[in-house]
Coordinates of C-alpha atoms in Angstrom, one line a residue:
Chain A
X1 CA 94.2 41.2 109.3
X2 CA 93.1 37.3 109.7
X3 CA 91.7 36.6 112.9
X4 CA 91.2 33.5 113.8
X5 CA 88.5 31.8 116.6
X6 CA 88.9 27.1 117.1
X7 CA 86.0 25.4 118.0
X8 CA 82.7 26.3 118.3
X9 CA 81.7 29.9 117.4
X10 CA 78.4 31.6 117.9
X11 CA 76.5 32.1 114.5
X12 CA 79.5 31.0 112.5
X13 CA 78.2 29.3 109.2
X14 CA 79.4 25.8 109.5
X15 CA 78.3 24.9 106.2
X16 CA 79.5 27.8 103.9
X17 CA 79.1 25.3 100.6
X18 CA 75.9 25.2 100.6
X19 CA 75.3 28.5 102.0
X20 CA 77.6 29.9 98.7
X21 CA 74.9 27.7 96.5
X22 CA 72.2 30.3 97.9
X23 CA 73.7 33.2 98.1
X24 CA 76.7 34.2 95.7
X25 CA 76.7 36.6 93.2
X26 CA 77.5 36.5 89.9
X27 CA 79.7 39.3 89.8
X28 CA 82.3 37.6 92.5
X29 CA 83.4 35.0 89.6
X30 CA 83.9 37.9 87.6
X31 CA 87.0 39.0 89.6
X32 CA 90.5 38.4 88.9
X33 CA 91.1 37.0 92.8
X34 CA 88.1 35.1 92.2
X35 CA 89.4 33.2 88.4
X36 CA 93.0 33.0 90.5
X37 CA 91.5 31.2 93.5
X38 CA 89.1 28.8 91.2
X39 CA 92.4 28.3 89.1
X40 CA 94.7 27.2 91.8
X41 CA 92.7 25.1 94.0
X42 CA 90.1 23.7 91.3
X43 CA 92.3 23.5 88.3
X44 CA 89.7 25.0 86.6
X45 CA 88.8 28.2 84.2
X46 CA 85.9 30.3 84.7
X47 CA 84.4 30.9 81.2
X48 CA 81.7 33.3 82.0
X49 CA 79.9 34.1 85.9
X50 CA 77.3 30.7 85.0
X51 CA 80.1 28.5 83.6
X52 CA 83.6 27.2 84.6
X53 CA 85.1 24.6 82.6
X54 CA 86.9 21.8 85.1
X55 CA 89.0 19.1 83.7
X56 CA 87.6 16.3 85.9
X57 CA 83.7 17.2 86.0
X58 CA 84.0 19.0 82.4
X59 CA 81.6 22.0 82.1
X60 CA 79.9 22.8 85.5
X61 CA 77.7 25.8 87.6
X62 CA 79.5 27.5 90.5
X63 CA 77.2 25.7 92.3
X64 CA 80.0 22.5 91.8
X65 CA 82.9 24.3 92.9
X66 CA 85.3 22.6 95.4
X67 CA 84.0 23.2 98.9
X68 CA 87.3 25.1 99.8
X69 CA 86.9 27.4 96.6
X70 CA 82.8 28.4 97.2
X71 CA 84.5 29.1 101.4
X72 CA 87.1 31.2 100.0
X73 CA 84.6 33.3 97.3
X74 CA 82.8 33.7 100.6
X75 CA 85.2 34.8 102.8
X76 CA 86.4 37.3 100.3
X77 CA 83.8 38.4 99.0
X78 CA 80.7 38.2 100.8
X79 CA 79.5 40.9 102.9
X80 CA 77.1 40.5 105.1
X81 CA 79.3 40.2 108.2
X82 CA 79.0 36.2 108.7
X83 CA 82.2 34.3 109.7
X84 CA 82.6 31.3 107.7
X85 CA 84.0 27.2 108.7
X86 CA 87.4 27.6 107.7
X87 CA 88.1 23.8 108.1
X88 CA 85.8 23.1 104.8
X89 CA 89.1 24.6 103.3
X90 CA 92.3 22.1 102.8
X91 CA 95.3 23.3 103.1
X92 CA 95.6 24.0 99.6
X93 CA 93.6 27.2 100.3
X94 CA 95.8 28.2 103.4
X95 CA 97.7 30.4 101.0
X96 CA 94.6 32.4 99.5
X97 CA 93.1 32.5 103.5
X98 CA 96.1 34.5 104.6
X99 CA 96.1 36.3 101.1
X100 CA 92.2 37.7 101.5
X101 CA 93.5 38.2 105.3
X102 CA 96.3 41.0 104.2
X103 CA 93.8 42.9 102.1
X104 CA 90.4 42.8 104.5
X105 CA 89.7 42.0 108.2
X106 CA 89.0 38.6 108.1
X107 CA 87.6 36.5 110.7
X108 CA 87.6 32.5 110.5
X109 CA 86.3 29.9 112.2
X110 CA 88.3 26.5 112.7
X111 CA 87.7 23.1 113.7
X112 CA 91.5 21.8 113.0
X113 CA 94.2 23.3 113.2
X114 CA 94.8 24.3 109.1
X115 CA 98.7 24.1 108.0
X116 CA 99.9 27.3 107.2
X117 CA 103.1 26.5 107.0
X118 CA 103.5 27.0 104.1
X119 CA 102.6 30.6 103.6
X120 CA 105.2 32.9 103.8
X121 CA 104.8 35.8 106.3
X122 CA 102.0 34.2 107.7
X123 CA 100.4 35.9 110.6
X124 CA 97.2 36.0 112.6
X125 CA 95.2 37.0 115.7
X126 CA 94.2 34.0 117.7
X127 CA 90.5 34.8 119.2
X128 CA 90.6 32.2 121.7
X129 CA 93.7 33.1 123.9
X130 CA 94.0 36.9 122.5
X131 CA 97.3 36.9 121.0
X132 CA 98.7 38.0 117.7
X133 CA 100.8 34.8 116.4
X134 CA 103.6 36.5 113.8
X135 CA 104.7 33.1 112.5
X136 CA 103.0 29.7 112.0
X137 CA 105.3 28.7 114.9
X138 CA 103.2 31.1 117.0
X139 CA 100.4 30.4 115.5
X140 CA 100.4 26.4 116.3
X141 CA 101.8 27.3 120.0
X142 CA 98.4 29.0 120.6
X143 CA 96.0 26.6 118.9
X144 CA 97.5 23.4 120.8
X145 CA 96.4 25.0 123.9
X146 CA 92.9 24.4 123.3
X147 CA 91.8 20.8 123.5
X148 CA 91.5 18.7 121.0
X149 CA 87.3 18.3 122.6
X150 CA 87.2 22.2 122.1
X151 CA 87.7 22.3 118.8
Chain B
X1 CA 80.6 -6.4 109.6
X2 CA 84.1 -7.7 109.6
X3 CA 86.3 -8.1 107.1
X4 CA 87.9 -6.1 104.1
X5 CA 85.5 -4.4 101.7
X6 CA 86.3 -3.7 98.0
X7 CA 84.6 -0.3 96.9
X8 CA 84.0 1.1 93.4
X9 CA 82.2 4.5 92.6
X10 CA 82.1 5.9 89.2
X11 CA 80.1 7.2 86.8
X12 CA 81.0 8.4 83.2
X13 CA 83.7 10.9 84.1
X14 CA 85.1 9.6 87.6
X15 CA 86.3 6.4 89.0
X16 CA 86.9 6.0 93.0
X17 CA 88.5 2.7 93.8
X18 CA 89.1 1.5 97.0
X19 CA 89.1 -1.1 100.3
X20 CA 88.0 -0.6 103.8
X21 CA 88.7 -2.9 106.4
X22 CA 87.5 -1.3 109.9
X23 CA 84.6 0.2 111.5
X24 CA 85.9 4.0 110.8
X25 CA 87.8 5.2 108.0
X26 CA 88.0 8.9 107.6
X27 CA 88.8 11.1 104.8
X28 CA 90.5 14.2 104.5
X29 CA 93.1 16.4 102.4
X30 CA 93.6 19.2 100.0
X31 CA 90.1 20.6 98.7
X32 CA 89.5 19.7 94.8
X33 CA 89.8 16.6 95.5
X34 CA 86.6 14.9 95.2
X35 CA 85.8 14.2 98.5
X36 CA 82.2 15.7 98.3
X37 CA 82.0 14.0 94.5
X38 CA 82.3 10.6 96.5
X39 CA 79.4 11.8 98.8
X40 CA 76.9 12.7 96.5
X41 CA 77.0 10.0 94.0
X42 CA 76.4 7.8 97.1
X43 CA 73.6 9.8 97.7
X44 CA 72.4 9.6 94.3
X45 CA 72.5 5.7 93.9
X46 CA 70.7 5.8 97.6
X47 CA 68.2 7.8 96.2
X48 CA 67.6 6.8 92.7
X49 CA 69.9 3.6 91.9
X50 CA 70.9 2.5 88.7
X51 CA 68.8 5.4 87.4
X52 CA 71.2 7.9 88.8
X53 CA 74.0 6.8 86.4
X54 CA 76.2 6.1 89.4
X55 CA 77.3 2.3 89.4
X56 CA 78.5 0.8 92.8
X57 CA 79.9 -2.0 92.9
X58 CA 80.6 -3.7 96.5
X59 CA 79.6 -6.5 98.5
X60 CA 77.6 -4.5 101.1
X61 CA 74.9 -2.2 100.7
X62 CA 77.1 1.9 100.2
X63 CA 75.0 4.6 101.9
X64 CA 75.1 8.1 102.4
X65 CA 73.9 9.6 105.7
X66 CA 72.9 13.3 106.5
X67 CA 70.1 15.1 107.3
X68 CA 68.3 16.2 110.4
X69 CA 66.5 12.9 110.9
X70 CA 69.8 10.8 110.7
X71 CA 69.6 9.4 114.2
X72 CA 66.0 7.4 112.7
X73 CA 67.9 6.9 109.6
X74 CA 70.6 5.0 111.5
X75 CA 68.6 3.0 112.9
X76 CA 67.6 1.6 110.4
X77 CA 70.8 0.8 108.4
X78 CA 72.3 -2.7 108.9
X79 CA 75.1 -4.4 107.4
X80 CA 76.2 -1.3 105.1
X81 CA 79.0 0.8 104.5
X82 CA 77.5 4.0 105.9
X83 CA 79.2 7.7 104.2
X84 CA 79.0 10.6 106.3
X85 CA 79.8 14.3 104.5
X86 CA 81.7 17.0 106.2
X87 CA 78.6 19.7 106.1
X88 CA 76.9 17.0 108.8
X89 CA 77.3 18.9 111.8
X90 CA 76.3 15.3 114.2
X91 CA 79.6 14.0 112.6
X92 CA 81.5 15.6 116.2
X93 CA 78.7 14.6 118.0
X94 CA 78.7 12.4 121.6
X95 CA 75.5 11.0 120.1
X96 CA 76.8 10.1 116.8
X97 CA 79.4 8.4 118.4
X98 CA 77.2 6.2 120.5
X99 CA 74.8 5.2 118.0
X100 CA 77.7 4.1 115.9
X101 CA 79.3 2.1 118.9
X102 CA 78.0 -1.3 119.2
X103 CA 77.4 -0.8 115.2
X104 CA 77.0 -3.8 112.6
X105 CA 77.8 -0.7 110.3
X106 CA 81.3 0.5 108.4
X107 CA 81.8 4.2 108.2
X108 CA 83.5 6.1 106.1
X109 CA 83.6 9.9 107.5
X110 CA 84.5 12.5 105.1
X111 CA 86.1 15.3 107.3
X112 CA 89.0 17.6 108.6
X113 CA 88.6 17.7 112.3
X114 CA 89.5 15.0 114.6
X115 CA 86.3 13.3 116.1
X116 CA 88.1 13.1 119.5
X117 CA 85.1 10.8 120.6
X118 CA 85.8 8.1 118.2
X119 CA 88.6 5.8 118.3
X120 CA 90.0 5.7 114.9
X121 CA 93.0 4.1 113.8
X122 CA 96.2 6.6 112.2
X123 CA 96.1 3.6 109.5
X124 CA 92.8 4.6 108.2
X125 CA 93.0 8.3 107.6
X126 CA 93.0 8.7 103.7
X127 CA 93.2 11.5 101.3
X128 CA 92.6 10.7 97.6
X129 CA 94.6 10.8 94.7
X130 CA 93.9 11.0 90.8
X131 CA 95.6 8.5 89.3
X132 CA 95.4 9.6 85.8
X133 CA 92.4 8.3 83.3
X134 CA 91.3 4.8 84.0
X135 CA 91.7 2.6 81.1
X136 CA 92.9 5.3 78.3
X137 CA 89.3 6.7 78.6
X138 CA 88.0 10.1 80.0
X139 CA 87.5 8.9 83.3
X140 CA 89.3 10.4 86.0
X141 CA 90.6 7.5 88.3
X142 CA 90.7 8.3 92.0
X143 CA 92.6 6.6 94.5
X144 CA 92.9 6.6 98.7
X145 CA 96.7 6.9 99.9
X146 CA 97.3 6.7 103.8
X147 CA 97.8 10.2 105.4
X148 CA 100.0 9.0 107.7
X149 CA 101.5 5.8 106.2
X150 CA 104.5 5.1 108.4
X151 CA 103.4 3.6 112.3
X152 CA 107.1 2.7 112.9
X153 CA 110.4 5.1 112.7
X154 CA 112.7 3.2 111.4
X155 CA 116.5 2.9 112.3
X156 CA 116.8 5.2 115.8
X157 CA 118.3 5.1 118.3
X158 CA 116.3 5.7 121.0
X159 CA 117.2 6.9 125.0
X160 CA 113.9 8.2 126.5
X161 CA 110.7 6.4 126.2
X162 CA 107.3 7.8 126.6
X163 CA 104.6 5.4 127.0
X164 CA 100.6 6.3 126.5
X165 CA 100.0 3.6 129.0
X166 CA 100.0 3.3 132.9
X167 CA 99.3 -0.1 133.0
X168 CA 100.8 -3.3 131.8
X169 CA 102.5 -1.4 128.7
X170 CA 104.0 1.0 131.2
X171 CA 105.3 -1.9 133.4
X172 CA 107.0 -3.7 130.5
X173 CA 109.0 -0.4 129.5
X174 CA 109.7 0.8 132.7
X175 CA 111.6 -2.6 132.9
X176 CA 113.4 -3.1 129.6
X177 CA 114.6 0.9 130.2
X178 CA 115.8 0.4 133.9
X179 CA 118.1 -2.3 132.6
X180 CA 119.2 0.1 129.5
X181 CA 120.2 3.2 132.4
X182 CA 117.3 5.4 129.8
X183 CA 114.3 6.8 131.1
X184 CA 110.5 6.3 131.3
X185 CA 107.5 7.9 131.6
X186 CA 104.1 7.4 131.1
X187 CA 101.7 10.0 129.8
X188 CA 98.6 8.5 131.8
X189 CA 96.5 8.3 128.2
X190 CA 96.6 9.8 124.8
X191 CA 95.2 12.6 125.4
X192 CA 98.0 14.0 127.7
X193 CA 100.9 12.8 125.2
X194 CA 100.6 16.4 123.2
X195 CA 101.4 18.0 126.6
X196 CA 104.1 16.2 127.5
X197 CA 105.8 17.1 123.9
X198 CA 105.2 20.6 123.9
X199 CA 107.4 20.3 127.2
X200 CA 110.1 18.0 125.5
X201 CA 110.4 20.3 122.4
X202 CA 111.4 23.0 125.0
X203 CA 114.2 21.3 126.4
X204 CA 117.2 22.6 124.8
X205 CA 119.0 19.0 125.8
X206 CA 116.1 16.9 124.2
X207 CA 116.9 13.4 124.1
X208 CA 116.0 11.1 121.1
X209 CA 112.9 9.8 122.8
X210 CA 110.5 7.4 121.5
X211 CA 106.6 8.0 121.9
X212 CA 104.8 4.7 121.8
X213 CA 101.0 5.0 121.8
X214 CA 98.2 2.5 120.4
X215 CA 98.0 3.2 116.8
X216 CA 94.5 1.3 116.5
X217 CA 92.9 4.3 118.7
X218 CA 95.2 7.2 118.4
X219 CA 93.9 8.8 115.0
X220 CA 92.2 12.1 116.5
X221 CA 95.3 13.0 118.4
X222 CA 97.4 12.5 114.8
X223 CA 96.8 15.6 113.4
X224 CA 98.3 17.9 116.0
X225 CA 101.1 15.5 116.9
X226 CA 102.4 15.5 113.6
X227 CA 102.1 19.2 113.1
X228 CA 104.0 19.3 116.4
X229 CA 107.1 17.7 115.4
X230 CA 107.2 18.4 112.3
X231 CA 110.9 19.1 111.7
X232 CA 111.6 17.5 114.9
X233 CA 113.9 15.0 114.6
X234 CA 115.1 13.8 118.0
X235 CA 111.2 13.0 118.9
X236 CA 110.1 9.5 117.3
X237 CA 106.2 8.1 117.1
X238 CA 105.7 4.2 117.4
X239 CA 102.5 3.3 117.1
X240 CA 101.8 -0.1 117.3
X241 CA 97.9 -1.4 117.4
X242 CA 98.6 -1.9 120.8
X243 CA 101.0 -2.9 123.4
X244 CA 99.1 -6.6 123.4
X245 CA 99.5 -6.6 119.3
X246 CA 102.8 -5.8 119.8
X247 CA 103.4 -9.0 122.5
X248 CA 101.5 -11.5 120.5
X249 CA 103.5 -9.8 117.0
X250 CA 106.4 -10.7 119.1
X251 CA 105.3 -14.1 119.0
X252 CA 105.6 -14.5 123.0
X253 CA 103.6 -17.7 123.3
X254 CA 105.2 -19.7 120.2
X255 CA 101.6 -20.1 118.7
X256 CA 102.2 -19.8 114.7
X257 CA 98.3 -19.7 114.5
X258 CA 98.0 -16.1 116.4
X259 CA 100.0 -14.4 113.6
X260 CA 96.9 -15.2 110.9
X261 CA 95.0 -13.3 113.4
X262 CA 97.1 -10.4 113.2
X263 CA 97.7 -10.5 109.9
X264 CA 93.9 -10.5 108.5
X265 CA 92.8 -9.1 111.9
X266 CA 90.1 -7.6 109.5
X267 CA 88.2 -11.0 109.3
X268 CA 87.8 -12.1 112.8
X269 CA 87.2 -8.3 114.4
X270 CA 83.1 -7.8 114.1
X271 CA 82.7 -4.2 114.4
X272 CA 79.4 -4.6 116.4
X273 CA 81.9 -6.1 119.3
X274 CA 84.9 -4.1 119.3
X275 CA 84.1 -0.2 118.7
X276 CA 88.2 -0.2 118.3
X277 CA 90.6 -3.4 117.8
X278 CA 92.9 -2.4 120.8
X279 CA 90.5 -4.3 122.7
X280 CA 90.4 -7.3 120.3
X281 CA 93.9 -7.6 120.5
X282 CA 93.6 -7.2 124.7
X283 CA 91.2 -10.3 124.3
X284 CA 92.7 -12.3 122.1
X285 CA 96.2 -12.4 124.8
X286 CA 94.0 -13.2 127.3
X287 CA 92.3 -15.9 125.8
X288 CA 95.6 -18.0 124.6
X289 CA 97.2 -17.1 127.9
X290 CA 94.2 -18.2 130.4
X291 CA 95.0 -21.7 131.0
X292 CA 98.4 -21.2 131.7
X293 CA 100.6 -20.0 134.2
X294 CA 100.6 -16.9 133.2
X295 CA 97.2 -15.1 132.1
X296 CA 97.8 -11.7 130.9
X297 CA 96.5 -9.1 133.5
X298 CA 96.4 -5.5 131.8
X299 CA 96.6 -4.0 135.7
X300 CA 99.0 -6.6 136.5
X301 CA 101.9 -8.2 134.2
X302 CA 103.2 -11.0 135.6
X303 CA 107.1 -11.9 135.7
X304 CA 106.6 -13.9 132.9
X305 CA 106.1 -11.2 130.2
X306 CA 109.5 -9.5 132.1
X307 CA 112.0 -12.1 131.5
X308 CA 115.1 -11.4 129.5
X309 CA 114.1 -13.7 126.4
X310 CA 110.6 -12.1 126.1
X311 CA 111.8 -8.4 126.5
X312 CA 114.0 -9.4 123.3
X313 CA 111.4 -11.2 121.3
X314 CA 109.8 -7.8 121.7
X315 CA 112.8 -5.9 121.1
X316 CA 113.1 -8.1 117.9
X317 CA 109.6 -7.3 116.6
X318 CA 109.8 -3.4 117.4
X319 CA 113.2 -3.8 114.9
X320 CA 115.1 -1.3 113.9
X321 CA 114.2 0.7 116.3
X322 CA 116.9 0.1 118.9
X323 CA 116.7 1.1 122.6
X324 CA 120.3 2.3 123.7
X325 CA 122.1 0.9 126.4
X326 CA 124.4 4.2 128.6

C-alpha cells in the first residue's frame, strides 16, 4: 500500500539523489522494474549495473540518473526503512510511485501535491489526516486541507 | 537588476536557451528533463570557468548557490543571476526569503513545491522543453515554456465574481456587479481563495464565476488551484498583475506614455525596490494620479475610478471576458 505524509517529516531523506549516489547497489539496475523505470522516465537503456546509455548525456554512471529515477530505485528498492522526498519525483514518475506502492508498503514524503491523475486505480493512505483516498479525487480532497505553509 | 536577461548554457552535448525578466523565476516539470543539468554546469563554470567546458553566455554574472554556508555566500553576490537547486533545503526557508528581499539579485529556483513565502509571478513558472538538436549537430537544445501560460480565460460569460482583494479592487467589483444584478465576494487575500473554491465546487448550482487574483504574486497558490479545477469549467481564473495594472492597462488616465511602462515593465522595476511588481504597479497609479483630483487610495477609491466610462474602459481591457447583465 502507498502511504502518503505532506510537509515536513521526521528523518525523511529530503535529498534522496544524492543519498542514491552513496548508497545504491549494483544489483538494483540489474532488475527488470529497475531497466523499465530508467526506460520510461530517462529514455535511457541500462547496458550493464556501471553503465546506461542516454540519448542526451550519451554514456553515463547511475550516479547521472534523473533525480526522479535515482528516488524511485530508492523507494523500491532500498531497504533500510528510510522514507524518501517524493517531490524530487515529476509527475512523470507518479505512475511507477503507485506501481512500487501495489507491490510493497510504501511510505512517501511530499512537499507538493504530485498529479496522480493520471494513474489508473490510484489509491493511497494520507498520513496527515488518516484517511484512505481510493481515487485521485480523494486523494487531492485530503491534501488541500493542509496549508500551502505546511507543506 | 532590472530588466530582461538573455541566458545561454551549453556545453558539447546540451544547449539551454533562455530570458528572465524578474527577480524569481522558478522551474519545475516532469523529471528527465535537465533541470539538475542546468544546475550543475552553473556550478561548474562558478567553480572552474572556461576550464569546465561549460560556456555562459549572459550579460550578468550566472551563479549557482547551495551549501550550508549559503547565507555568507549570498552576501556576497551582487548584480548576478543567482541558481538555486531543488536538494537546497533553505530554498522554503523564511530566511532565504528575507535575504533575497531587498535583493540586487535574479533568481532562478529550480523546484516542485510552492515557496509560499515568496511572491512569484504564475508568468514565471517554467518547465523545459527539448527542442530537437541545435543547429543539425548533436547538441540537445533545451527550451523554457510557461507552465501556466494563459492569465486570462478567454470568451465567458461570467455571473459571480470572486475578488482576492478587500480593498480598492474589491470596491471597484462590488460596483460594476451591483449594477449587473451578479454577485461579489471577496476572499480577504490569496491565501483564502483555495477555500472558498473547494466550497463553490460543492455547490451543485455553481455559477460561472470569475476568480480574479494578482497574477504578479499568486504563483505559490497556482499549483493547487489548477489541480482544483481541473475539469471545472464553470470556475474561471483572471489573473491580472494587479488590479492597479489592470486600471492603468485600461488606460484610465489617457496617458499614452504609462502603456511603455507596462509593456517593458521589466526595465524600470529594480528588483532591490520591489520584492514583487504588484507594488510597482500600486506606485506607479499613485504617482500619475497625485496632483489631480483624484489620487488613487488602495483603502479608499474615490468616485472617480467608479464612473460608468471608467468601469467600461476596464471592462474593455479585461475583453472577452464579459460580466453578464440578469
Amino acid at each position: 500500500m502507498l502511504k502518503i505524509f505532506f510537509g515536513e517529516m521526521e528523518n525523511a531523506i529530503y535529498t534522496p539523489s544524492i543519498y542514491f549516489n552513496n548508497q545504491y547497489e549494483d544489483e538494483w539496475l540489474e532488475e527488470d522494474l529497475a531497466k523499465a523505470m530508467i526506460e520510461d522516465v530517462d529514455q535511457s537503456k541500462v547496458v550493464s549495473s556501471h553503465l546506461i546509455e542516454s540519448p542526451v548525456l550519451g554514456p553515463i554512471p547511475p550516479e547521472r540518473l534523473s533525480g526522479g529515477v535515482k528516488t524511485l530505485l530508492l523507494m523500491a528498492f532500498d531497504d533500510s526503512g528510510h522514507v524518501f522526498n517524493g517531490s524530487a519525483c515529476g509527475d512523470n514518475c507518479a505512475k511507477w510511485i503507485s506501481t512500487i506502492g501495489t507491490h510493497k508498503d510504501l511510505t512517501i514524503n511530499l512537499h507538493h501535491i504530485m498529479d496522480f491523475s493520471m494513474v489508473e486505480g490510484f489509491s493511497a493512505f494520507i498520513l496527515n489526516t488518516g484517511k484512505m483516498a481510493e481515487s485521485y479525487e480523494a486523494y487531492l480532497e485530503e491534501a488541500i486541507k493542509i496549508p500551502l505553509e505546511d507543506f | 537588476m532590472k530588466g530582461m536577461h538573455h541566458i545561454v548554457i551549453q556545453n558539447k552535448r546540451i544547449r539551454f536557451a533562455f530570458s528572465i525578466k524578474r527577480n524569481i523565476t522558478i522551474i519545475r516539470g516532469d523529471s528527465a528533463t535537465g533541470k539538475t543539468t542546468l544546475f550543475s554546469m552553473n556550478e561548474e563554470y562558478g567553480n572552474l570557468g572556461k576550464d569546465s567546458g561549460v560556456q555562459i553566455q549572459c550579460d550578468k554574472a550566472c551563479v549557482a548557490l547551495s551549501g550550508k554556508y549559503w547565507q555568507e555566500t549570498l552576501e556576497n553576490i551582487h548584480d548576478s543571476i543567482v541558481f538555486v537547486d531543488e536538494d537546497s533545503r533553505f530554498l522554503k526557508t523564511k530566511d532565504f526569503a528575507k535575504k533575497i528581499r531587498n535583493s540586487n539579485n535574479y533568481y532562478v529556483l529550480i523546484t516542485r513545491e510552492n515557496l509560499p513565502a515568496l511572491p512569484y509571478s504564475v508568468e514565471e513558472i517554467y518547465g523545459i522543453h527539448c527542442s530537437g538538436r541545435y543547429m543539425d549537430t548533436r547538441q540537445i537544445y533545451n527550451l523554457f515554456y510557461k507552465i501556466y501560460s494563459e492569465t486570462n480565460p478567454g470568451k465567458v460569460l461570467i455571473k459571480a465574481l470572486v475578488t482576492e482583494d478587500s480593498q480598492a479592487g474589491f470596491t471597484f467589483f462590488s460596483q460594476v456587479s451591483k449594477t449587473r444584478g451578479i454577485c461579489c465576494e471577496s476572499a480577504g487575500g490569496k491565501s483564502n481563495i483555495l477555500g472558498i473554491l473547494q466550497e463553490k465546487l460543492l455547490d451543485k448550482e455553481q455559477k460561472e464565476t470569475l476568480v480574479i487574483a494578482d497574477g504578479a504574486a499568486f504563483g505559490p497558490e497556482m499549483a493547487h488551484i489548477s489541480q482544483l479545477l481541473r475539469g471545472n469549467v464553470n470556475i474561471k481564473l483572471y489573473l491580472p498583475e494587479s488590479f492597479e495594472w489592470l486600471l492603468l492597462y485600461a488606460d484610465i488616465l489617457n496617458k499614452p506614455s504609462i502603456r511603455q511602462k507596462l509593456e517593458e515593465a521589466e526595465n524600470y522595476i529594480e528588483s532591490e525596490k520591489y520584492f514583487s511588481w504588484e507594488r510597482y504597479f500600486t506606485d506607479l497609479l499613485m504617482e500619475e494620479t497625485e496632483d489631480s483630483p483624484y489620487p488613487y487610495d488602495k483603502s479608499n477609491l474615490k468616485d472617480f475610478y467608479l464612473q460608468d466610462k471608467i468601469v467600461q474602459k476596464v471592462l474593455e481591457a479585461m475583453a472577452p471576458i464579459c460580466l453578464a447583465k440578469e
